[in-house]
Amino acid sequence: QAINYFILLIITDGIINDMKQTKDEIVAIANEKLPLSIIIIGVGNADFSKMDELDGDDGGLMNSAGVYAKRDIVQFVPMNKYQHLSELSKETLIEIPDQFSSYVQAWNIAPRPKAQNVMVQEFAMSAAELHQETMMIQKLPTMVSAPPVSIWDNAPLPPGWERAYDENGAAYYVDHNTGKTQWTHPDQK
């Protein structure tokens, strides 16, 4: 049976006033068999320092009874910390794969076997035909391997930037604001 995994997105312009109750609820959700991650994005210039407590990156979230969350299910991101949307997107989603993995591992959920659609095709080839095929394959030009794909190859670009490709298929970036080019994505550090 397939499982569904949910992501709750909360966009807030202020801090949580009932932190104790919120921590209790998050720990309860994390310790139940609930397929959920929570992403909280803080917008505006409020003091979001208390919100980091909900993100279990620094040793785990503990409720008012002293019980720790079995898994980290919260990612808090203050929007004003990022100048480019691509940076915000990356930071917002970066923990989701680990949170999903921790869910399936915590509850011993095995992946479903891939459906097999097997078609058996039988054919016969004479020695002469096999020799002819082999000769044709040997005459083919040597294949050039494609450059490795990076997460930056499809990342959004800031305004005024363009992604172009050289004769070997390698991406480079053109800054039309300054007229300069570079090999690395503008947001890549």
Short mmCIF file of C-alpha atoms in Angstrom, two decimals:
data_model
loop_
_atom_site.label_atom_id
_atom_site.label_comp_id
_atom_site.label_asym_id
_atom_site.label_seq_id
_atom_site.Cartn_x
_atom_site.Cartn_y
_atom_site.Cartn_z
CA GLN A 1 0.00 0.00 0.00
CA ALA A 2 1.38 3.40 -0.97
CA ILE A 3 2.03 6.02 1.69
CA ASN A 4 1.55 9.74 1.38
CA TYR A 5 4.00 12.15 2.98
CA PHE A 6 2.80 15.65 3.77
CA ILE A 7 4.57 18.98 4.11
CA LEU A 8 2.85 21.68 6.15
CA LEU A 9 4.00 25.15 5.10
CA ILE A 10 3.50 27.92 7.65
CA ILE A 11 4.29 31.50 6.62
CA THR A 12 4.40 33.86 9.57
CA ASP A 13 5.25 37.50 10.16
CA GLY A 14 5.63 37.11 13.90
CA ILE A 15 6.78 34.78 16.64
CA ILE A 16 4.77 32.07 18.34
CA ASN A 17 3.17 33.23 21.58
CA ASP A 18 2.35 29.76 22.91
CA MET A 19 5.81 28.15 22.55
CA LYS A 20 5.25 25.49 25.23
CA GLN A 21 2.06 24.21 23.63
CA THR A 22 3.63 24.37 20.15
CA LYS A 23 6.65 22.31 21.26
CA ASP A 24 4.34 19.77 22.91
CA GLU A 25 2.34 19.38 19.68
CA ILE A 26 5.42 19.09 17.46
CA VAL A 27 6.99 16.43 19.72
CA ALA A 28 3.68 14.52 19.75
CA ILE A 29 3.51 14.62 15.95
CA ALA A 30 7.18 13.59 15.60
CA ASN A 31 6.68 10.64 17.97
CA GLU A 32 3.52 9.36 16.26
CA LYS A 33 3.35 7.56 12.97
CA LEU A 34 2.41 10.75 11.12
CA PRO A 35 4.02 11.28 7.71
CA LEU A 36 4.63 15.00 8.11
CA SER A 37 7.30 17.67 7.83
CA ILE A 38 6.68 21.27 8.89
CA ILE A 39 8.33 24.18 7.10
CA ILE A 40 8.02 27.58 8.77
CA ILE A 41 9.06 30.68 6.83
CA GLY A 42 9.41 33.90 8.77
CA VAL A 43 8.68 37.00 6.68
CA GLY A 44 9.38 40.57 7.70
CA ASN A 45 11.74 41.93 10.31
CA ALA A 46 10.36 40.35 13.49
CA ASP A 47 12.77 38.79 16.00
CA PHE A 48 12.57 35.14 15.00
CA SER A 49 15.33 33.94 17.36
CA LYS A 50 12.87 31.86 19.43
CA MET A 51 11.62 30.09 16.28
CA ASP A 52 14.97 28.31 15.91
CA GLU A 53 14.04 26.31 19.04
CA LEU A 54 11.39 24.49 16.98
CA ASP A 55 13.97 23.36 14.42
CA GLY A 56 15.56 20.27 15.98
CA ASP A 57 18.96 20.80 14.37
CA ASP A 58 20.72 21.64 17.63
CA GLY A 59 20.17 18.48 19.64
CA GLY A 60 16.49 17.78 19.24
CA LEU A 61 13.24 19.33 20.34
CA MET A 62 12.00 18.60 23.87
CA ASN A 63 8.44 19.04 25.12
CA SER A 64 7.33 20.35 28.53
CA ALA A 65 7.38 16.81 29.99
CA GLY A 66 11.05 16.34 29.06
CA VAL A 67 10.33 13.99 26.14
CA TYR A 68 12.46 14.47 23.05
CA ALA A 69 11.13 14.25 19.51
CA LYS A 70 12.13 10.95 17.87
CA ARG A 71 12.78 12.76 14.62
CA ASP A 72 13.36 16.30 13.40
CA ILE A 73 10.27 17.38 11.46
CA VAL A 74 10.61 21.19 11.48
CA GLN A 75 12.63 23.47 9.23
CA PHE A 76 12.54 27.17 10.12
CA VAL A 77 13.84 29.69 7.59
CA PRO A 78 13.85 33.49 8.09
CA MET A 79 13.16 34.90 4.63
CA ASN A 80 15.07 38.16 5.19
CA LYS A 81 18.31 36.20 5.61
CA TYR A 82 18.38 35.35 1.87
CA GLN A 83 18.84 37.81 -0.99
CA HIS A 84 18.05 35.38 -3.81
CA LEU A 85 14.96 33.24 -4.17
CA SER A 86 17.14 30.28 -5.17
CA GLU A 87 18.98 30.46 -1.82
CA LEU A 88 15.68 30.64 0.07
CA SER A 89 14.26 27.70 -1.90
CA LYS A 90 17.33 25.57 -1.27
CA GLU A 91 17.40 26.28 2.47
CA THR A 92 13.63 25.78 2.78
CA LEU A 93 13.67 22.30 1.24
CA ILE A 94 17.12 21.05 2.27
CA GLU A 95 15.96 18.94 5.23
CA ILE A 96 12.93 17.30 3.59
CA PRO A 97 14.82 14.26 2.17
CA ASP A 98 16.37 13.49 5.57
CA GLN A 99 13.05 14.02 7.34
CA PHE A 100 11.30 11.64 4.95
CA SER A 101 14.10 9.07 5.36
CA SER A 102 13.90 9.33 9.14
CA TYR A 103 10.14 8.72 8.93
CA VAL A 104 10.40 5.53 6.88
CA GLN A 105 13.33 4.27 8.99
CA ALA A 106 11.61 5.03 12.31
CA TRP A 107 8.57 3.01 11.30
CA ASN A 108 10.40 0.31 9.29
CA ILE A 109 8.57 1.16 6.09
CA ALA A 110 10.16 -0.71 3.23
CA PRO A 111 9.92 0.59 -0.31
CA ARG A 112 7.36 -1.14 -2.46
CA PRO A 113 8.81 -3.47 -5.02
CA LYS A 114 8.92 -1.93 -8.44
CA ALA A 115 6.23 -3.26 -10.72
CA GLN A 116 7.82 -5.49 -13.29
CA ASN A 117 6.54 -5.31 -16.80
CA VAL A 118 8.63 -8.03 -18.33
CA MET A 119 8.47 -8.82 -21.99
CA VAL A 120 10.57 -11.69 -23.21
CA GLN A 121 11.60 -11.49 -26.79
CA GLU A 122 13.37 -14.35 -28.46
CA PHE A 123 15.38 -13.96 -31.58
CA ALA A 124 17.97 -15.86 -33.49
CA MET A 125 20.94 -14.52 -35.37
CA SER A 126 23.23 -16.37 -37.69
CA ALA A 127 26.99 -16.18 -37.29
CA ALA A 128 27.23 -14.03 -40.43
CA GLU A 129 24.62 -11.57 -39.10
CA LEU A 130 26.38 -11.40 -35.72
CA HIS A 131 29.70 -10.68 -37.46
CA GLN A 132 28.06 -7.93 -39.57
CA GLU A 133 26.49 -6.30 -36.47
CA THR A 134 29.81 -6.42 -34.63
CA MET A 135 31.61 -4.76 -37.54
CA MET A 136 29.02 -1.96 -37.67
CA ILE A 137 29.34 -1.30 -33.93
CA GLN A 138 33.13 -1.15 -34.19
CA LYS A 139 32.88 1.52 -36.92
CA LEU A 140 30.76 3.86 -34.77
CA PRO A 141 32.63 6.96 -33.55
CA THR A 142 33.70 6.97 -29.93
CA MET A 143 31.03 8.53 -27.74
CA VAL A 144 31.98 11.63 -25.75
CA SER A 145 30.64 11.52 -22.22
CA ALA A 146 28.38 14.36 -21.19
CA PRO A 147 29.55 16.70 -18.46
CA PRO A 148 28.22 15.82 -14.98
CA VAL A 149 24.88 17.37 -14.02
CA SER A 150 24.87 19.74 -11.07
CA ILE A 151 21.97 21.05 -8.97
CA TRP A 152 23.03 24.49 -10.21
CA ASP A 153 22.36 23.54 -13.87
CA ASN A 154 18.62 24.13 -13.43
CA ALA A 155 18.62 26.59 -10.52
CA PRO A 156 16.76 29.87 -11.13
CA LEU A 157 18.91 32.85 -12.06
CA PRO A 158 18.81 36.38 -10.62
CA PRO A 159 17.39 39.16 -12.82
CA GLY A 160 19.70 40.13 -15.68
CA TRP A 161 21.49 36.76 -15.80
CA GLU A 162 21.45 34.17 -18.57
CA ARG A 163 22.66 30.57 -18.70
CA ALA A 164 24.52 29.66 -21.91
CA TYR A 165 26.48 26.62 -23.04
CA ASP A 166 29.87 26.27 -24.68
CA GLU A 167 30.65 23.94 -27.61
CA ASN A 168 31.20 21.02 -25.17
CA GLY A 169 27.85 21.51 -23.45
CA ALA A 170 29.28 23.05 -20.27
CA ALA A 171 27.10 25.77 -18.73
CA TYR A 172 28.40 29.28 -18.18
CA TYR A 173 26.61 32.36 -16.91
CA VAL A 174 26.27 35.79 -18.50
CA ASP A 175 25.64 38.83 -16.30
CA HIS A 176 23.94 41.30 -18.65
CA ASN A 177 24.05 43.91 -15.86
CA THR A 178 27.87 44.07 -15.97
CA GLY A 179 28.62 42.37 -19.31
CA LYS A 180 30.77 39.72 -17.60
CA THR A 181 30.66 35.92 -17.80
CA GLN A 182 31.58 33.24 -15.29
CA TRP A 183 31.59 29.45 -15.01
CA THR A 184 29.79 29.22 -11.65
CA HIS A 185 26.13 29.95 -10.93
CA PRO A 186 25.72 33.48 -9.50
CA ASP A 187 24.26 32.10 -6.25
CA GLN A 188 26.88 29.36 -5.85
CA LYS A 189 29.34 30.08 -3.10
#
